[in-house]
Amino acid sequence: MMRSLYSGVSGLQNHQTRMDVIGNNIANVNTTGFKRGRVNFQDMISQQLSGAAKPTEEKGGVNPKEVGLGMTVAAIDTVFTQGNLQSTGISTDVAIQGNGFFIEKNGEKSYYTRAGAFSLDQNGTLVNPANGMRVQGWMARELNGEMIVQTAATPTDLTIPVGSKDPAKATQNINFACNLNKNTPVVPENATEAERAKGTWNTEFKIYDSFGNEHLLTVSFVRDRDTVNEWVATVNVDPDTETLDEDGNPQNVTSTLVGFDATAGQGNTFRVRFDNNGTLERVTDVSGQESNESGEIILQASYIVPESNDVDGNPYRQTMNINLGTIGSMINTVTQSASASSTKAFYQDGYALGYLENFKIDSTGTITGVYSNGTNRTIGQLAMATFANQNGLEKAGDNTYVKSNNSGEAKINASGIAGAGSLLAGALEMSNVDLTEQFTDMIVTQRGFQSNAKTIQTADTLLETVLSLKR
């Protein structure tokens, strides 16, 4: 009878533990990134009344006689199933789809969490606003003009440089892809202004100098009077000043030079020749130098930047490359066809000074800054941690975990690498607590607790019967 009393006590105590876990799950039904707990039971050691006997020639074997001494908690697991994702529209909210944890630091101690409700502090550092822990990742570094994130390095604090400047960049490359109408009329000698307008295809494109000032690049194409399938192109930057030549005809005064190799001392025109298929064949500059016979045709152009000097005190000349396309190609190349002249330059790589206005986080955790001048720059990337045994992590409060002796060391990688899941910005992972399941477990736990209480009551009744034998 005493054994049943203590078995009932163990049942009461451990069902109470299970109820505590269920209560904690229900309390955290709306906690971001919370992972529910689960209690597993196992029986305790049994008291052996008699051991087992093996069969003999006269009779068979006998099974052991054992009385169980109750039950205990086998494990309290953390169930890391995926929680539903809730869209928030906040750029600093990030949810994990799949395995992995965000890394946060308090001093030198690392914490791991599934809750991605982050924000910026006054220094622009990405933090957990609930406790001030700093989110870890890799900051981008500029290498050869390109922002590179080295994920093999040790993670550091992530800082978003709000209000930072993106310095102006001079235009260095311009790509053309216009079509020149084969049926464009030839401009005659002593042509009228209307005849010049009909026989000229003008292309215009905005470019930038090293100060970020905007300039207008114009390239005008006119059919050569004497050579079939050949055009004369005139390059000007800011062609605003007009004067008369010695014959009394209007002309533009320009500082623009164009040609192959160095442009100093050359004019601002070049000749473009097409084959009978309308594809680019060759280009000749004013010095008579011809382009290569295959591949891309790239001319070098320069212009004087107003109110600027070079190291020798002379007016500063800005240089850029004009890419006319690939010889023999029809893709992103200047062509000649019997159809309307079309398009113009389609790409240039310069821009004015800009300020960081916004930032976004993609599925790899890469943080990209959006600047007011239209440029995008990589700022950094979120780091993620995975574990050989994530169930071995210890809960440290504040929706965080710390490594334990049985979790293994944190394997730190970028999103999507070595088992780490993908990220979704503007969303949060909800708790994976299922209320239907929890209430069902609560009923089962309650009935188990009541049944163990009945065991104690029944054992007490038996003891009372024994005590009454002496009466």
Short mmCIF file of C-alpha atoms in Angstrom, two decimals:
data_model
loop_
_atom_site.label_atom_id
_atom_site.label_comp_id
_atom_site.label_asym_id
_atom_site.label_seq_id
_atom_site.Cartn_x
_atom_site.Cartn_y
_atom_site.Cartn_z
CA MET A 1 0.00 0.00 0.00
CA MET A 2 2.85 2.37 0.76
CA ARG A 3 4.23 1.80 -2.74
CA SER A 4 0.95 2.93 -4.30
CA LEU A 5 0.99 6.06 -2.16
CA TYR A 6 4.40 7.11 -3.44
CA SER A 7 3.51 6.11 -6.99
CA GLY A 8 0.51 8.40 -6.74
CA VAL A 9 2.69 11.19 -5.35
CA SER A 10 5.13 10.86 -8.28
CA GLY A 11 2.18 10.99 -10.67
CA LEU A 12 0.86 14.15 -9.04
CA GLN A 13 4.24 15.89 -9.06
CA ASN A 14 5.11 15.07 -12.65
CA HIS A 15 1.64 15.81 -14.02
CA GLN A 16 1.98 19.15 -12.28
CA THR A 17 5.27 19.66 -14.17
CA ARG A 18 3.51 18.84 -17.42
CA MET A 19 0.75 21.30 -16.54
CA ASP A 20 3.40 23.97 -15.85
CA VAL A 21 4.86 23.43 -19.33
CA ILE A 22 1.40 23.59 -20.94
CA GLY A 23 0.64 26.77 -19.02
CA ASN A 24 3.88 28.32 -20.25
CA ASN A 25 3.05 27.33 -23.84
CA ILE A 26 -0.38 28.93 -23.63
CA ALA A 27 1.06 32.06 -22.00
CA ASN A 28 3.41 32.44 -24.98
CA VAL A 29 0.84 31.78 -27.70
CA ASN A 30 1.50 35.28 -29.11
CA THR A 31 5.22 35.51 -28.33
CA THR A 32 7.29 36.17 -31.46
CA GLY A 33 9.49 33.23 -32.42
CA PHE A 34 8.48 31.17 -29.35
CA LYS A 35 8.95 27.39 -29.56
CA ARG A 36 6.62 25.26 -27.47
CA GLY A 37 7.76 22.75 -24.88
CA ARG A 38 6.73 19.10 -24.68
CA VAL A 39 6.90 16.79 -21.63
CA ASN A 40 7.63 13.08 -22.01
CA PHE A 41 7.14 10.65 -19.11
CA GLN A 42 8.90 7.41 -18.25
CA ASP A 43 8.40 4.83 -15.48
CA MET A 44 10.73 4.71 -12.50
CA ILE A 45 12.71 1.72 -11.29
CA SER A 46 10.62 -1.32 -10.35
CA GLN A 47 10.91 -3.40 -7.17
CA GLN A 48 11.53 -7.05 -8.06
CA LEU A 49 9.54 -9.53 -5.97
CA SER A 50 11.09 -12.54 -7.71
CA GLY A 51 13.44 -12.95 -10.58
CA ALA A 52 13.02 -14.81 -13.81
CA ALA A 53 13.79 -18.54 -14.08
CA LYS A 54 14.89 -20.30 -17.20
CA PRO A 55 13.16 -23.45 -18.44
CA THR A 56 14.30 -26.85 -17.15
CA GLU A 57 13.71 -30.39 -18.38
CA GLU A 58 10.78 -30.75 -16.02
CA LYS A 59 9.03 -27.35 -16.47
CA GLY A 60 9.11 -24.10 -18.37
CA GLY A 61 10.58 -20.76 -17.47
CA VAL A 62 9.12 -18.24 -15.03
CA ASN A 63 8.83 -14.52 -15.71
CA PRO A 64 10.03 -11.97 -13.17
CA LYS A 65 7.58 -10.39 -10.73
CA GLU A 66 8.09 -6.62 -10.46
CA VAL A 67 6.12 -3.78 -8.89
CA GLY A 68 6.59 -0.33 -10.39
CA LEU A 69 7.47 2.52 -8.05
CA GLY A 70 5.93 5.37 -10.02
CA MET A 71 6.95 7.61 -12.90
CA THR A 72 9.18 10.55 -13.65
CA VAL A 73 9.80 13.14 -16.36
CA ALA A 74 11.89 11.66 -19.17
CA ALA A 75 12.48 14.91 -21.03
CA ILE A 76 11.13 18.40 -21.56
CA ASP A 77 11.80 19.01 -25.24
CA THR A 78 11.70 22.27 -27.14
CA VAL A 79 9.81 21.67 -30.38
CA PHE A 80 11.46 23.71 -33.15
CA THR A 81 8.75 23.32 -35.78
CA GLN A 82 8.22 26.28 -38.11
CA GLY A 83 5.86 28.96 -36.87
CA ASN A 84 3.54 30.86 -39.18
CA LEU A 85 4.87 34.07 -40.72
CA GLN A 86 3.05 37.33 -40.06
CA SER A 87 3.58 40.27 -42.40
CA THR A 88 4.33 43.53 -40.59
CA GLY A 89 5.63 45.81 -43.35
CA ILE A 90 8.43 47.03 -41.06
CA SER A 91 11.78 46.89 -42.87
CA THR A 92 13.73 45.90 -39.75
CA ASP A 93 11.49 42.90 -38.99
CA VAL A 94 13.00 39.66 -40.28
CA ALA A 95 11.59 36.12 -40.15
CA ILE A 96 13.48 32.84 -40.62
CA GLN A 97 12.06 30.19 -42.94
CA GLY A 98 13.77 26.92 -42.07
CA ASN A 99 16.56 26.18 -39.63
CA GLY A 100 18.84 28.63 -37.92
CA PHE A 101 18.98 31.46 -35.43
CA PHE A 102 19.85 35.12 -35.42
CA ILE A 103 22.94 35.99 -33.40
CA GLU A 104 22.79 38.70 -30.74
CA LYS A 105 25.56 39.86 -28.43
CA ASN A 106 25.62 41.36 -24.98
CA GLY A 107 29.25 42.33 -24.54
CA GLU A 108 31.21 39.25 -25.54
CA LYS A 109 28.45 36.73 -24.75
CA SER A 110 26.48 35.36 -27.69
CA TYR A 111 22.76 34.66 -27.65
CA TYR A 112 20.65 33.02 -30.32
CA THR A 113 17.05 33.80 -31.18
CA ARG A 114 14.28 33.15 -33.70
CA ALA A 115 12.59 36.48 -32.92
CA GLY A 116 13.55 39.00 -35.60
CA ALA A 117 11.80 42.12 -34.28
CA PHE A 118 14.82 44.43 -34.65
CA SER A 119 15.25 48.20 -34.81
CA LEU A 120 17.97 50.83 -34.96
CA ASP A 121 19.39 52.70 -31.98
CA GLN A 122 20.61 56.31 -32.10
CA ASN A 123 23.95 55.19 -33.53
CA GLY A 124 22.27 53.29 -36.38
CA THR A 125 23.21 49.92 -34.84
CA LEU A 126 20.76 47.09 -35.52
CA VAL A 127 19.58 45.88 -32.10
CA ASN A 128 16.88 43.96 -30.30
CA PRO A 129 14.87 46.88 -28.87
CA ALA A 130 13.59 44.77 -25.97
CA ASN A 131 17.01 44.24 -24.40
CA GLY A 132 19.49 46.27 -26.44
CA MET A 133 21.44 43.24 -27.64
CA ARG A 134 23.29 43.92 -30.89
CA VAL A 135 22.46 41.89 -33.97
CA GLN A 136 25.51 40.27 -35.56
CA GLY A 137 26.52 40.07 -39.20
CA TRP A 138 29.17 41.26 -41.62
CA MET A 139 29.67 44.84 -42.78
CA ALA A 140 30.47 45.37 -46.46
CA ARG A 141 33.87 46.73 -47.48
CA GLU A 142 34.68 48.66 -50.63
CA LEU A 143 37.13 46.82 -52.85
CA ASN A 144 37.97 48.26 -56.28
CA GLY A 145 34.84 50.38 -56.23
CA GLU A 146 32.55 47.46 -55.35
CA MET A 147 30.96 46.71 -51.98
CA ILE A 148 31.96 43.18 -50.91
CA VAL A 149 30.70 41.15 -47.93
CA GLN A 150 33.19 38.59 -46.63
CA THR A 151 31.12 36.01 -44.77
CA ALA A 152 34.20 34.03 -43.75
CA ALA A 153 35.15 36.80 -41.32
CA THR A 154 34.08 37.00 -37.68
CA PRO A 155 30.60 38.57 -37.35
CA THR A 156 30.42 42.09 -35.95
CA ASP A 157 27.75 44.62 -35.03
CA LEU A 158 25.64 45.77 -37.98
CA THR A 159 25.38 49.52 -38.41
CA ILE A 160 23.08 51.23 -40.92
CA PRO A 161 24.66 54.63 -41.77
CA VAL A 162 21.41 56.59 -41.83
CA GLY A 163 21.92 59.93 -43.58
CA SER A 164 25.32 58.94 -44.95
CA LYS A 165 26.51 60.26 -48.30
CA ASP A 166 27.16 58.37 -51.49
CA PRO A 167 29.82 60.50 -53.21
CA ALA A 168 29.30 61.66 -56.75
CA LYS A 169 30.82 59.52 -59.49
CA ALA A 170 31.89 60.78 -62.89
CA THR A 171 30.50 58.98 -65.92
CA GLN A 172 33.14 56.55 -67.13
CA ASN A 173 31.19 54.33 -69.53
CA ILE A 174 28.33 54.99 -71.93
CA ASN A 175 26.71 52.27 -74.04
CA PHE A 176 24.85 52.98 -77.29
CA ALA A 177 22.29 50.80 -79.04
CA CYS A 178 20.49 53.05 -81.51
CA ASN A 179 19.28 52.11 -84.98
CA LEU A 180 20.09 54.49 -87.84
CA ASN A 181 17.46 54.58 -90.59
CA LYS A 182 18.99 53.47 -93.89
CA ASN A 183 16.52 55.75 -95.70
CA THR A 184 17.54 58.90 -93.86
CA PRO A 185 18.10 61.63 -96.51
CA VAL A 186 21.63 62.83 -97.18
CA VAL A 187 22.27 66.39 -96.05
CA PRO A 188 23.30 68.38 -99.15
CA GLU A 189 25.92 71.09 -99.22
CA ASN A 190 24.66 74.49 -98.11
CA ALA A 191 21.62 72.75 -96.67
CA THR A 192 18.85 74.67 -95.01
CA GLU A 193 18.11 74.24 -91.32
CA ALA A 194 15.10 72.05 -92.18
CA GLU A 195 17.22 69.81 -94.45
CA ARG A 196 19.86 69.42 -91.74
CA ALA A 197 17.17 68.49 -89.22
CA LYS A 198 15.66 65.83 -91.52
CA GLY A 199 19.04 64.29 -92.30
CA THR A 200 20.36 64.18 -88.72
CA TRP A 201 19.59 61.67 -85.99
CA ASN A 202 20.38 63.25 -82.63
CA THR A 203 20.84 61.23 -79.47
CA GLU A 204 21.00 62.87 -76.05
CA PHE A 205 21.93 61.43 -72.69
CA LYS A 206 22.66 62.86 -69.24
CA ILE A 207 26.14 62.33 -67.87
CA TYR A 208 27.94 63.50 -64.71
CA ASP A 209 31.34 64.99 -63.94
CA SER A 210 33.45 64.27 -60.85
CA PHE A 211 31.60 66.96 -58.87
CA GLY A 212 28.23 65.37 -59.64
CA ASN A 213 27.24 68.17 -62.02
CA GLU A 214 24.87 67.07 -64.75
CA HIS A 215 25.88 67.51 -68.40
CA LEU A 216 24.15 66.75 -71.67
CA LEU A 217 25.97 64.44 -74.07
CA THR A 218 24.79 64.65 -77.68
CA VAL A 219 25.89 62.37 -80.50
CA SER A 220 24.54 63.39 -83.92
CA PHE A 221 24.63 60.95 -86.84
CA VAL A 222 24.57 62.16 -90.48
CA ARG A 223 24.89 59.98 -93.59
CA ASP A 224 28.12 60.44 -95.53
CA ARG A 225 27.49 62.03 -98.94
CA ASP A 226 30.11 59.98 -100.79
CA THR A 227 30.37 56.59 -99.05
CA VAL A 228 27.58 54.01 -98.89
CA ASN A 229 26.64 52.61 -95.46
CA GLU A 230 28.84 55.15 -93.67
CA TRP A 231 27.77 57.82 -91.21
CA VAL A 232 29.58 60.76 -89.63
CA ALA A 233 28.99 61.15 -85.90
CA THR A 234 29.60 64.38 -83.97
CA VAL A 235 30.05 64.27 -80.20
CA ASN A 236 29.34 67.30 -77.99
CA VAL A 237 29.00 67.82 -74.25
CA ASP A 238 26.78 70.79 -73.35
CA PRO A 239 26.69 72.22 -76.92
CA ASP A 240 25.19 75.54 -75.88
CA THR A 241 27.56 78.09 -77.44
CA GLU A 242 26.82 78.77 -81.09
CA THR A 243 28.86 80.93 -83.46
CA LEU A 244 29.40 81.31 -87.21
CA ASP A 245 32.18 79.69 -89.23
CA GLU A 246 34.15 81.49 -91.98
CA ASP A 247 31.36 80.81 -94.49
CA GLY A 248 28.76 82.31 -92.21
CA ASN A 249 27.22 78.96 -91.23
CA PRO A 250 26.25 78.29 -87.58
CA GLN A 251 28.60 76.02 -85.65
CA ASN A 252 28.86 74.83 -82.07
CA VAL A 253 31.91 75.78 -80.06
CA THR A 254 32.81 72.71 -78.00
CA SER A 255 35.69 71.41 -75.94
CA THR A 256 34.71 67.80 -76.63
CA LEU A 257 37.31 65.47 -78.17
CA VAL A 258 36.77 61.89 -79.31
CA GLY A 259 38.89 59.13 -80.78
CA PHE A 260 40.84 55.99 -80.01
CA ASP A 261 43.53 56.04 -77.33
CA ALA A 262 44.39 59.56 -76.12
CA THR A 263 41.88 62.21 -77.16
CA ALA A 264 44.03 65.35 -76.78
CA GLY A 265 44.42 67.25 -80.06
CA GLN A 266 41.74 65.27 -81.91
CA GLY A 267 38.37 66.50 -83.12
CA ASN A 268 34.90 65.60 -81.95
CA THR A 269 33.79 63.48 -84.93
CA PHE A 270 34.19 59.88 -86.04
CA ARG A 271 32.92 57.71 -88.88
CA VAL A 272 30.77 54.59 -88.47
CA ARG A 273 30.60 52.01 -91.25
CA PHE A 274 28.02 49.20 -91.53
CA ASP A 275 28.03 46.06 -93.67
CA ASN A 276 25.22 45.12 -96.05
CA ASN A 277 23.40 43.34 -93.23
CA GLY A 278 23.18 46.55 -91.24
CA THR A 279 25.59 45.43 -88.55
CA LEU A 280 28.56 47.38 -87.27
CA GLU A 281 31.68 46.87 -89.40
CA ARG A 282 34.25 49.44 -88.29
CA VAL A 283 34.78 52.91 -86.86
CA THR A 284 37.39 55.49 -87.91
CA ASP A 285 38.36 58.54 -85.84
CA VAL A 286 39.50 61.91 -87.24
CA SER A 287 43.16 60.87 -87.05
CA GLY A 288 42.44 57.98 -89.42
CA GLN A 289 42.87 55.25 -86.81
CA GLU A 290 40.48 52.37 -87.36
CA SER A 291 38.82 50.11 -84.85
CA ASN A 292 39.62 46.45 -84.31
CA GLU A 293 38.18 43.90 -86.74
CA SER A 294 36.12 42.04 -84.13
CA GLY A 295 34.74 42.46 -80.65
CA GLU A 296 33.51 45.67 -79.05
CA ILE A 297 34.21 49.13 -80.43
CA ILE A 298 35.03 51.58 -77.67
CA LEU A 299 35.91 55.22 -78.30
CA GLN A 300 37.39 57.58 -75.75
CA ALA A 301 35.82 61.00 -75.33
CA SER A 302 36.75 63.91 -73.12
CA TYR A 303 35.42 67.33 -72.22
CA ILE A 304 36.49 70.23 -70.03
CA VAL A 305 34.76 70.39 -66.65
CA PRO A 306 33.79 74.02 -65.93
CA GLU A 307 35.55 75.80 -63.05
CA SER A 308 38.06 73.03 -62.43
CA ASN A 309 41.81 72.61 -62.84
CA ASP A 310 44.20 69.68 -63.02
CA VAL A 311 47.43 69.37 -61.02
CA ASP A 312 49.22 71.68 -63.46
CA GLY A 313 46.61 74.40 -63.16
CA ASN A 314 45.13 73.73 -66.59
CA PRO A 315 41.39 73.21 -67.17
CA TYR A 316 40.48 69.71 -66.00
CA ARG A 317 39.45 67.33 -68.78
CA GLN A 318 37.01 64.52 -67.89
CA THR A 319 37.42 61.28 -69.88
CA MET A 320 34.83 58.60 -70.60
CA ASN A 321 34.37 55.55 -72.83
CA ILE A 322 31.69 55.39 -75.53
CA ASN A 323 30.78 51.78 -76.36
CA LEU A 324 29.09 51.46 -79.76
CA GLY A 325 28.56 47.71 -79.43
CA THR A 326 30.00 44.53 -80.93
CA ILE A 327 31.05 44.15 -84.57
CA GLY A 328 28.60 41.93 -86.47
CA SER A 329 26.05 41.88 -83.64
CA MET A 330 22.48 43.18 -83.51
CA ILE A 331 22.20 43.10 -79.71
CA ASN A 332 22.93 46.29 -77.72
CA THR A 333 24.83 47.66 -80.73
CA VAL A 334 24.48 50.58 -83.13
CA THR A 335 22.83 49.22 -86.32
CA GLN A 336 21.65 50.47 -89.71
CA SER A 337 18.30 49.23 -90.95
CA ALA A 338 15.53 50.48 -93.20
CA SER A 339 13.29 51.27 -90.27
CA ALA A 340 12.80 54.32 -88.11
CA SER A 341 15.81 55.54 -86.17
CA SER A 342 15.31 54.53 -82.58
CA THR A 343 16.53 54.74 -79.02
CA LYS A 344 19.85 56.23 -77.97
CA ALA A 345 22.39 55.59 -75.22
CA PHE A 346 20.88 53.10 -72.79
CA TYR A 347 23.44 53.02 -69.98
CA GLN A 348 25.84 55.33 -68.17
CA ASP A 349 27.49 54.71 -64.80
CA GLY A 350 27.76 58.21 -63.32
CA TYR A 351 25.60 59.85 -60.68
CA ALA A 352 25.37 62.87 -58.40
CA LEU A 353 25.86 63.00 -54.63
CA GLY A 354 23.17 61.05 -52.77
CA TYR A 355 22.00 60.44 -49.21
CA LEU A 356 20.88 57.16 -47.69
CA GLU A 357 17.08 57.33 -47.66
CA ASN A 358 16.07 53.75 -46.99
CA PHE A 359 17.36 50.21 -46.79
CA LYS A 360 16.00 46.75 -47.52
CA ILE A 361 16.86 43.19 -46.54
CA ASP A 362 16.60 40.34 -49.04
CA SER A 363 16.22 36.56 -48.58
CA THR A 364 19.97 36.12 -48.08
CA GLY A 365 20.03 38.67 -45.28
CA THR A 366 21.90 41.20 -47.42
CA ILE A 367 21.18 44.77 -46.35
CA THR A 368 21.08 47.15 -49.32
CA GLY A 369 21.05 50.92 -48.92
CA VAL A 370 18.84 52.99 -51.23
CA TYR A 371 20.26 56.45 -51.91
CA SER A 372 18.55 59.62 -53.13
CA ASN A 373 20.67 59.64 -56.31
CA GLY A 374 19.13 56.35 -57.42
CA THR A 375 22.06 54.12 -56.50
CA ASN A 376 21.92 50.99 -54.36
CA ARG A 377 24.86 49.92 -52.21
CA THR A 378 25.39 46.80 -50.13
CA ILE A 379 25.74 47.75 -46.46
CA GLY A 380 26.11 44.36 -44.78
CA GLN A 381 24.60 40.94 -44.28
CA LEU A 382 22.90 39.20 -41.36
CA ALA A 383 24.69 36.19 -39.89
CA MET A 384 22.87 32.98 -38.95
CA ALA A 385 23.82 30.17 -36.59
CA THR A 386 22.93 26.48 -36.78
CA PHE A 387 23.62 23.68 -34.30
CA ALA A 388 24.15 19.95 -34.59
CA ASN A 389 21.57 19.52 -31.80
CA GLN A 390 19.37 22.59 -31.50
CA ASN A 391 17.22 20.75 -28.93
CA GLY A 392 20.24 20.89 -26.64
CA LEU A 393 20.15 24.68 -26.41
CA GLU A 394 19.34 26.25 -23.07
CA LYS A 395 16.71 28.96 -22.80
CA ALA A 396 18.11 32.23 -21.47
CA GLY A 397 14.95 34.35 -21.41
CA ASP A 398 14.09 37.28 -23.68
CA ASN A 399 13.30 34.82 -26.50
CA THR A 400 16.97 33.80 -26.57
CA TYR A 401 19.00 30.60 -26.26
CA VAL A 402 22.59 29.88 -25.30
CA LYS A 403 24.71 26.91 -26.24
CA SER A 404 25.04 24.00 -23.82
CA ASN A 405 27.30 20.99 -23.43
CA ASN A 406 24.99 18.97 -25.68
CA SER A 407 24.04 21.53 -28.36
CA GLY A 408 27.38 21.63 -30.10
CA GLU A 409 29.21 24.72 -31.23
CA ALA A 410 27.42 27.33 -33.33
CA LYS A 411 28.09 27.01 -37.06
CA ILE A 412 27.92 30.57 -38.38
CA ASN A 413 27.06 31.10 -42.05
CA ALA A 414 25.03 33.29 -44.32
CA SER A 415 21.40 32.47 -45.06
CA GLY A 416 20.95 29.40 -47.25
CA ILE A 417 24.43 28.03 -46.49
CA ALA A 418 25.13 24.78 -44.61
CA GLY A 419 21.51 24.18 -43.63
CA ALA A 420 20.63 27.74 -42.62
CA GLY A 421 17.17 28.80 -43.76
CA SER A 422 16.13 31.78 -45.86
CA LEU A 423 15.01 35.14 -44.53
CA LEU A 424 11.90 37.22 -45.16
CA ALA A 425 12.05 40.93 -44.38
CA GLY A 426 8.97 42.80 -43.26
CA ALA A 427 7.61 39.74 -41.44
CA LEU A 428 7.92 37.96 -38.09
CA GLU A 429 7.70 34.30 -37.15
CA MET A 430 4.77 33.66 -34.83
CA SER A 431 4.70 31.21 -31.94
CA ASN A 432 4.32 27.57 -32.94
CA VAL A 433 1.89 26.91 -30.05
CA ASP A 434 -1.31 25.22 -31.25
CA LEU A 435 -4.07 26.07 -28.77
CA THR A 436 -6.21 23.10 -29.83
CA GLU A 437 -3.37 20.72 -29.05
CA GLN A 438 -2.53 22.49 -25.78
CA PHE A 439 -6.11 22.40 -24.49
CA THR A 440 -6.35 18.72 -25.36
CA ASP A 441 -3.10 18.06 -23.49
CA MET A 442 -4.47 20.09 -20.61
CA ILE A 443 -7.54 17.86 -20.36
CA VAL A 444 -5.42 14.70 -20.50
CA THR A 445 -3.04 16.12 -17.88
CA GLN A 446 -5.90 17.13 -15.62
CA ARG A 447 -7.43 13.66 -15.80
CA GLY A 448 -4.06 12.08 -15.12
CA PHE A 449 -3.59 14.29 -12.08
CA GLN A 450 -7.09 13.39 -10.81
CA SER A 451 -6.45 9.69 -11.34
CA ASN A 452 -3.22 9.82 -9.33
CA ALA A 453 -5.07 11.67 -6.58
CA LYS A 454 -7.64 8.84 -6.55
CA THR A 455 -4.78 6.35 -6.18
CA ILE A 456 -3.67 8.14 -3.01
CA GLN A 457 -7.25 8.31 -1.69
CA THR A 458 -7.81 4.61 -2.33
CA ALA A 459 -4.50 3.67 -0.66
CA ASP A 460 -5.50 5.81 2.31
CA THR A 461 -8.82 3.92 2.53
CA LEU A 462 -6.97 0.61 2.57
CA LEU A 463 -4.69 1.86 5.36
CA GLU A 464 -7.74 2.97 7.30
CA THR A 465 -9.23 -0.51 6.92
CA VAL A 466 -6.06 -2.06 8.32
CA LEU A 467 -6.04 0.31 11.26
CA SER A 468 -9.65 -0.55 12.04
CA LEU A 469 -8.85 -4.27 12.39
CA LYS A 470 -7.80 -3.72 16.02
CA ARG A 471 -11.09 -2.16 16.99
#
